mmCIF file of C-alpha atoms in Angstrom:
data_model
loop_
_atom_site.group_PDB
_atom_site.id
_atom_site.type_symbol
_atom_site.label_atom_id
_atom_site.label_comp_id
_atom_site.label_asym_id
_atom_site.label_seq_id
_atom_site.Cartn_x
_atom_site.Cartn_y
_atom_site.Cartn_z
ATOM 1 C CA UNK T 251 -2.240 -11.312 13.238
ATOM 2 C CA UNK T 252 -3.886 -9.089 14.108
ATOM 3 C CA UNK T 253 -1.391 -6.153 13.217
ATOM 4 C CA UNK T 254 0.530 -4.224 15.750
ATOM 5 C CA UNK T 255 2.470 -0.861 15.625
ATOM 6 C CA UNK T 256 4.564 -1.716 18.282
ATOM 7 C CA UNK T 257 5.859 -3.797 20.756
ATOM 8 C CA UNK T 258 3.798 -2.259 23.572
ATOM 9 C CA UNK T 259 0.859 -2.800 21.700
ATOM 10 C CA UNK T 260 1.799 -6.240 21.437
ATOM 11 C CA UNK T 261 2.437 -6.510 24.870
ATOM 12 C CA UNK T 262 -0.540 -5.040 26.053
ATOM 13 C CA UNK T 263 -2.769 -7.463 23.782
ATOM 14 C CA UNK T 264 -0.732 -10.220 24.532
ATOM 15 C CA UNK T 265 -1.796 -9.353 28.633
ATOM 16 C CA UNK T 266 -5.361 -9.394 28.296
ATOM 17 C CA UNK T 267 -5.761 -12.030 25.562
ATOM 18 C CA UNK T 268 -3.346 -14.653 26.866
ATOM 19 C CA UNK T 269 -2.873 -14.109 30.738
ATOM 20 C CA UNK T 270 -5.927 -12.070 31.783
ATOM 21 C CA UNK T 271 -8.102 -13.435 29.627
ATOM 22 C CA UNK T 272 -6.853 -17.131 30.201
ATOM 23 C CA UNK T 273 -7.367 -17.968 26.943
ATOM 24 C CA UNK T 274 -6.118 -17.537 23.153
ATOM 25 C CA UNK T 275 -8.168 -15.768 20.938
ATOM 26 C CA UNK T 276 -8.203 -16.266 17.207
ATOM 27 C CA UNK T 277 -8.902 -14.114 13.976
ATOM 28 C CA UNK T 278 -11.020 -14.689 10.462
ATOM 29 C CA UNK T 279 -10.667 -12.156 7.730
ATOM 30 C CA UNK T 280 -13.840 -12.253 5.711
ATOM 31 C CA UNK T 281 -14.806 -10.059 2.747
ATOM 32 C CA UNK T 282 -18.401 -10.681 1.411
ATOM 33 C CA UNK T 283 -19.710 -7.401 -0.189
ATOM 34 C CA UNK T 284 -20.556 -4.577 1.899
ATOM 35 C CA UNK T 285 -18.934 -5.111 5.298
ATOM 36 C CA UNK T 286 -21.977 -3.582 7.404
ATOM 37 C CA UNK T 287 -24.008 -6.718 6.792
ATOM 38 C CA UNK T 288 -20.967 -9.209 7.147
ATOM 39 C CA UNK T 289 -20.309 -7.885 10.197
ATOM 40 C CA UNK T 290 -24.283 -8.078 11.372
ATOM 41 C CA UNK T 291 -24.499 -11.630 10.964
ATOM 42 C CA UNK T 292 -21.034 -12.530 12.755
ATOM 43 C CA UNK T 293 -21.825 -10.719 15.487
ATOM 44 C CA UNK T 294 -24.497 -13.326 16.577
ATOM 45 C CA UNK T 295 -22.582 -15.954 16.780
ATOM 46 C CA UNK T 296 -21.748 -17.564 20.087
ATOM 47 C CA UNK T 297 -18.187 -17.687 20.208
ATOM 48 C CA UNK T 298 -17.540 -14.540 18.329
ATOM 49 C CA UNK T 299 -16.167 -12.165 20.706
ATOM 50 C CA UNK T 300 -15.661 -8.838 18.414
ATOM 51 C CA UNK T 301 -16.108 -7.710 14.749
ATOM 52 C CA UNK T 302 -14.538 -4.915 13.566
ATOM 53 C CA UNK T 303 -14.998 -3.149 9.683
ATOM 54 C CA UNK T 304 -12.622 -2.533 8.009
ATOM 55 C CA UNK T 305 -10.033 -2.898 4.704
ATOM 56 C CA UNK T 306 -7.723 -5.079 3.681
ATOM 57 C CA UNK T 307 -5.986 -6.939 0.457
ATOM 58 C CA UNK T 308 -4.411 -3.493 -0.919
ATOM 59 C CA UNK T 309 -1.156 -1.636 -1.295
ATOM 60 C CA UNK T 310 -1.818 1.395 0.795
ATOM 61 C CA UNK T 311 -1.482 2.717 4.220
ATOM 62 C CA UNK T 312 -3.939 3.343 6.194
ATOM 63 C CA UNK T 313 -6.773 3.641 3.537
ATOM 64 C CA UNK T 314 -9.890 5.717 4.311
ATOM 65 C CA UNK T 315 -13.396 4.751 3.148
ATOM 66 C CA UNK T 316 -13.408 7.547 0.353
ATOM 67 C CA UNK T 317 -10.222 6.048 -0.550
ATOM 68 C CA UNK T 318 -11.150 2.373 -1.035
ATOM 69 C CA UNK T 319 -14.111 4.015 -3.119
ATOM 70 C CA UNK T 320 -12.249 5.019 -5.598
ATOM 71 C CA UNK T 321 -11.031 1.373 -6.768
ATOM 72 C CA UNK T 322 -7.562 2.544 -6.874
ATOM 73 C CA UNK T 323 -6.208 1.333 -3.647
ATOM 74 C CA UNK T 324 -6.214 -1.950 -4.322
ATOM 75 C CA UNK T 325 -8.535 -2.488 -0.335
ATOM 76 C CA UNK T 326 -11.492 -4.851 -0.027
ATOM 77 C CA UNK T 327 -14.350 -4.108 2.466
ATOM 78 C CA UNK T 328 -13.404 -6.698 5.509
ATOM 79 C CA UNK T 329 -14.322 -7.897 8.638
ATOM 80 C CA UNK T 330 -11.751 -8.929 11.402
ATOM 81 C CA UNK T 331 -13.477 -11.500 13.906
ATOM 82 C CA UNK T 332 -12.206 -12.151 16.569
ATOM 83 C CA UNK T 333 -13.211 -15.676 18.201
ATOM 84 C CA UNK T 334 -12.831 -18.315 20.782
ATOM 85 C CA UNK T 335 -12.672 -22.003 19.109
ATOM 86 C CA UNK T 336 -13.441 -23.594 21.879
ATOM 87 C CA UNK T 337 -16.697 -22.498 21.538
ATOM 88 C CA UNK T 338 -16.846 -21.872 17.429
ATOM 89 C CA UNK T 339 -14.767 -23.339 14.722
ATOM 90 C CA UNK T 340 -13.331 -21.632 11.734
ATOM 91 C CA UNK T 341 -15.237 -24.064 10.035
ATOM 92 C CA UNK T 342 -18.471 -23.342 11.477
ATOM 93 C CA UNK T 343 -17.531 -19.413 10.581
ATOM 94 C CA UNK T 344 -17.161 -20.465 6.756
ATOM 95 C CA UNK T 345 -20.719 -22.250 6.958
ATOM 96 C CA UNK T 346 -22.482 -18.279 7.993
ATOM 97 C CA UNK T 347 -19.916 -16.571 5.279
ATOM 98 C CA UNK T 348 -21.121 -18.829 2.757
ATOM 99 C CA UNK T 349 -24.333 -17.989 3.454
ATOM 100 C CA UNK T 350 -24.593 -14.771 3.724
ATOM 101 C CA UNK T 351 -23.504 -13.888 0.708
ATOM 102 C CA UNK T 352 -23.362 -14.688 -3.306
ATOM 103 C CA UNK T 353 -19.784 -16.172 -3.437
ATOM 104 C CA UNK T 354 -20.509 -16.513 -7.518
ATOM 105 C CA UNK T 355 -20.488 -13.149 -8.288
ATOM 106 C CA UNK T 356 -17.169 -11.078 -9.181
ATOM 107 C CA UNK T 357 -16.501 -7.437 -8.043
ATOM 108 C CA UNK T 358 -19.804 -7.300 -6.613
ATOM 109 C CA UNK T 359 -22.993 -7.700 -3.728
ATOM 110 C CA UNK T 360 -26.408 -7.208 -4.812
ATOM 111 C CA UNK T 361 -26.323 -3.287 -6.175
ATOM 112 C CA UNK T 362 -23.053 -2.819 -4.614
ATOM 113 C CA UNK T 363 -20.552 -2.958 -7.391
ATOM 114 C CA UNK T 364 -17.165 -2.763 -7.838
ATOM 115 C CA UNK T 365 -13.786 -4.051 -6.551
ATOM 116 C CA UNK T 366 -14.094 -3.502 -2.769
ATOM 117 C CA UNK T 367 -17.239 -5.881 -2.662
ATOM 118 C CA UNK T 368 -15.707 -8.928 -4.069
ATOM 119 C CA UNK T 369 -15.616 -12.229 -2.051
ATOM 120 C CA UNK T 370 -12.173 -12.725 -0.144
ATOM 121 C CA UNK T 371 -10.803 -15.278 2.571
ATOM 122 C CA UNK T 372 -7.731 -14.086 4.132
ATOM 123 C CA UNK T 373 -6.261 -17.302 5.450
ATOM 124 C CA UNK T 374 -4.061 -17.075 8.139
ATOM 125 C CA UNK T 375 -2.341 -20.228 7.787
ATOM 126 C CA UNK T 376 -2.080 -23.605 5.919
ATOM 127 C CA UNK T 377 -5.008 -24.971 8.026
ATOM 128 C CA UNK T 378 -6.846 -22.020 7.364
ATOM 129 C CA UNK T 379 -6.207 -22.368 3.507
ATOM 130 C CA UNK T 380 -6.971 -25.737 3.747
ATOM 131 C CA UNK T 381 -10.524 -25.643 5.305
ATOM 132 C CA UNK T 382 -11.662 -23.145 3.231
ATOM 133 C CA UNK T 383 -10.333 -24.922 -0.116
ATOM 134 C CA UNK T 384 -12.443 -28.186 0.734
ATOM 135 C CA UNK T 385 -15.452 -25.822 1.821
ATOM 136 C CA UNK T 386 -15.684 -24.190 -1.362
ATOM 137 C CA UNK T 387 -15.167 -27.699 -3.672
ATOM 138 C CA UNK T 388 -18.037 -29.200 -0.965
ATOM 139 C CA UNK T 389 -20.199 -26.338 -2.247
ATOM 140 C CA UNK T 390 -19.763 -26.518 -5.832
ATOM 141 C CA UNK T 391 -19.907 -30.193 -5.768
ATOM 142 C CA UNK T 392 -23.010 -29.938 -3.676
ATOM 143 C CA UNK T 393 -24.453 -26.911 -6.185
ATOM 144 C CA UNK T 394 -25.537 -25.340 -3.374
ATOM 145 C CA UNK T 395 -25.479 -22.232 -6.025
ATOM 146 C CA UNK T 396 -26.710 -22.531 -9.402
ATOM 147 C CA UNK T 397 -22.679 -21.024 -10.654
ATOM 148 C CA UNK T 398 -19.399 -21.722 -9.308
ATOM 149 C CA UNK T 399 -18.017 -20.074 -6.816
ATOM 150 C CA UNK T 400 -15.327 -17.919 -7.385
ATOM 151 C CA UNK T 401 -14.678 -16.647 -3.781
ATOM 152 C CA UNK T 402 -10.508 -15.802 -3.817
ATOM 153 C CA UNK T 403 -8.423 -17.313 -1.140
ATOM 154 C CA UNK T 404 -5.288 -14.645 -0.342
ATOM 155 C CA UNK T 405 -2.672 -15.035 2.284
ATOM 156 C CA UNK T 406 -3.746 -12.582 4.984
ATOM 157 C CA UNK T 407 -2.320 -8.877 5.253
ATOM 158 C CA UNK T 408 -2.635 -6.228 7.306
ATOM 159 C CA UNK T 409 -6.133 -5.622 8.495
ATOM 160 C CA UNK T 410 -7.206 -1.521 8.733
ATOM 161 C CA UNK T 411 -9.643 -0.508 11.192
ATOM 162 C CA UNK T 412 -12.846 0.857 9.124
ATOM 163 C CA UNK T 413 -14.001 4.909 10.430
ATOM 164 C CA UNK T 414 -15.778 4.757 14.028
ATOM 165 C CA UNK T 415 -19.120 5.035 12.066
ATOM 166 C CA UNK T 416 -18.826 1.952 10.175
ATOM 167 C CA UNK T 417 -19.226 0.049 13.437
ATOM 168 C CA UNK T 418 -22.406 -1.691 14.185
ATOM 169 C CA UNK T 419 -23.793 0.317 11.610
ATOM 170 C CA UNK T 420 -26.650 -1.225 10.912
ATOM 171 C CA UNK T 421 -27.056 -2.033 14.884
ATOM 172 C CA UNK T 422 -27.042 1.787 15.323
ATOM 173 C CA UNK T 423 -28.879 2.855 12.475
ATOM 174 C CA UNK T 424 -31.655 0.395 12.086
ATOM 175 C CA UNK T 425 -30.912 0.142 8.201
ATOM 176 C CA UNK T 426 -31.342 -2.961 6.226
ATOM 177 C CA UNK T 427 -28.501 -3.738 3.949
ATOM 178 C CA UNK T 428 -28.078 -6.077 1.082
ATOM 179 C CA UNK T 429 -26.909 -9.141 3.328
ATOM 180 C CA UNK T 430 -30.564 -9.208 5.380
ATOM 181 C CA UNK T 431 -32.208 -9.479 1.857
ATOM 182 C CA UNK T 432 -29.988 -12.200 0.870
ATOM 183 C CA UNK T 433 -30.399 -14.056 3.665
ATOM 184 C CA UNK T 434 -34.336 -13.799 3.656
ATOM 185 C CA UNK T 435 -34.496 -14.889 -0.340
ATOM 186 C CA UNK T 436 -32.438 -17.744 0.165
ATOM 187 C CA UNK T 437 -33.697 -19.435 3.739
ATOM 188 C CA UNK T 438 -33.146 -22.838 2.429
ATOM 189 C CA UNK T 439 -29.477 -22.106 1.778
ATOM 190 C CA UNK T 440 -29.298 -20.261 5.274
ATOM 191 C CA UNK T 441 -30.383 -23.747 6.939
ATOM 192 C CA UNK T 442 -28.302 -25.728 5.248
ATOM 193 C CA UNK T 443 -25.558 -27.887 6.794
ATOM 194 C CA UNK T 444 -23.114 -27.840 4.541
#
């Protein structure tokens, strides 16, 4: 991944990510709740070269935001980063989405409740699968929460751009969303090294 629509698109991607570029770019899929505060804390991490919003995990084309609200499309609220391992490991990237979020809870972020919020990887590949397997039996093991985690590992599908306003949202409204209060109630869990 990510998705294309067509060959050009490939080829044009393929251009600036492999030749101009000069180097190979890869991709997490991450849902953790609401996907304006997932995509805040990725986005300051050095390595991390874009985040996008958007859906994934349904059985629906091209689903809008007042679609996925409706629970019947089958979408989660994502983020699609897009990074440089050389300078920031998948791994590392599991560390920040473990702790930015409540990966105990099902079908739901702070108030934000319902389907779309749940807690989703969307591995790649067997390494992918694999990393994120041990991370979660390190954390319960470690009871870095006070439940078990019950964070769902799905093969990734295609990834669907989120509405233009969904993007730095909180960088372009100022708002403070679920995630930031998270983070500040549980500081000794954001320091962590897992």
């Amino acid at each position: 991944y990510p998705p294309f629509t067509s060959l050009y698109e490939f080829s044009t991607i393929y251009l600036e990510h492999f030749i101009i570029k000069g180097n190979i770019m890869n991709y997490a899929i991450f849902a953790g709740g609401c996907f304006w505060g997932v995509e805040h804390f990725f986005q300051g991490i050095v390595g991390v070269t874009a985040v996008i919003s958007g859906y994934s995990g349904g059985h629906t084309d091209n689903p809008t935001y007042n679609d996925v609200l409706t629970g019947t499309t089958g979408h989660i609220e994502v983020v699609q980063i897009e990074y440089d391992e050389n300078k920031v490991s998948y791994n590392e990237l599991l560390d920040m989405f473990f702790k930015i979020h409540d990966p105990t809870t099902i079908d739901r972020q702070g108030p934000d409740i319902g389907e779309q919020y749940k807690s989703v990887i969307f591995y790649g590949n067997d390494i992918e699968l694999d990393l994120a397997s041990k991370k979660i039996k390190t954390l319960d093991e470690g009871s870095y929460f006070n439940n078990p985690i019950v964070t769902e590992l799905r093969v990734a599908k295609t990834f669907y751009k989120a509405e233009e306003y969904h993007q730095d949202y909180i960088e372009k409204t100022g708002r403070i969303c679920y995630h930031q209060a998270y983070v500040n109630q549980n500081q000794t869990l954001f320091n962590s090294d897992f």
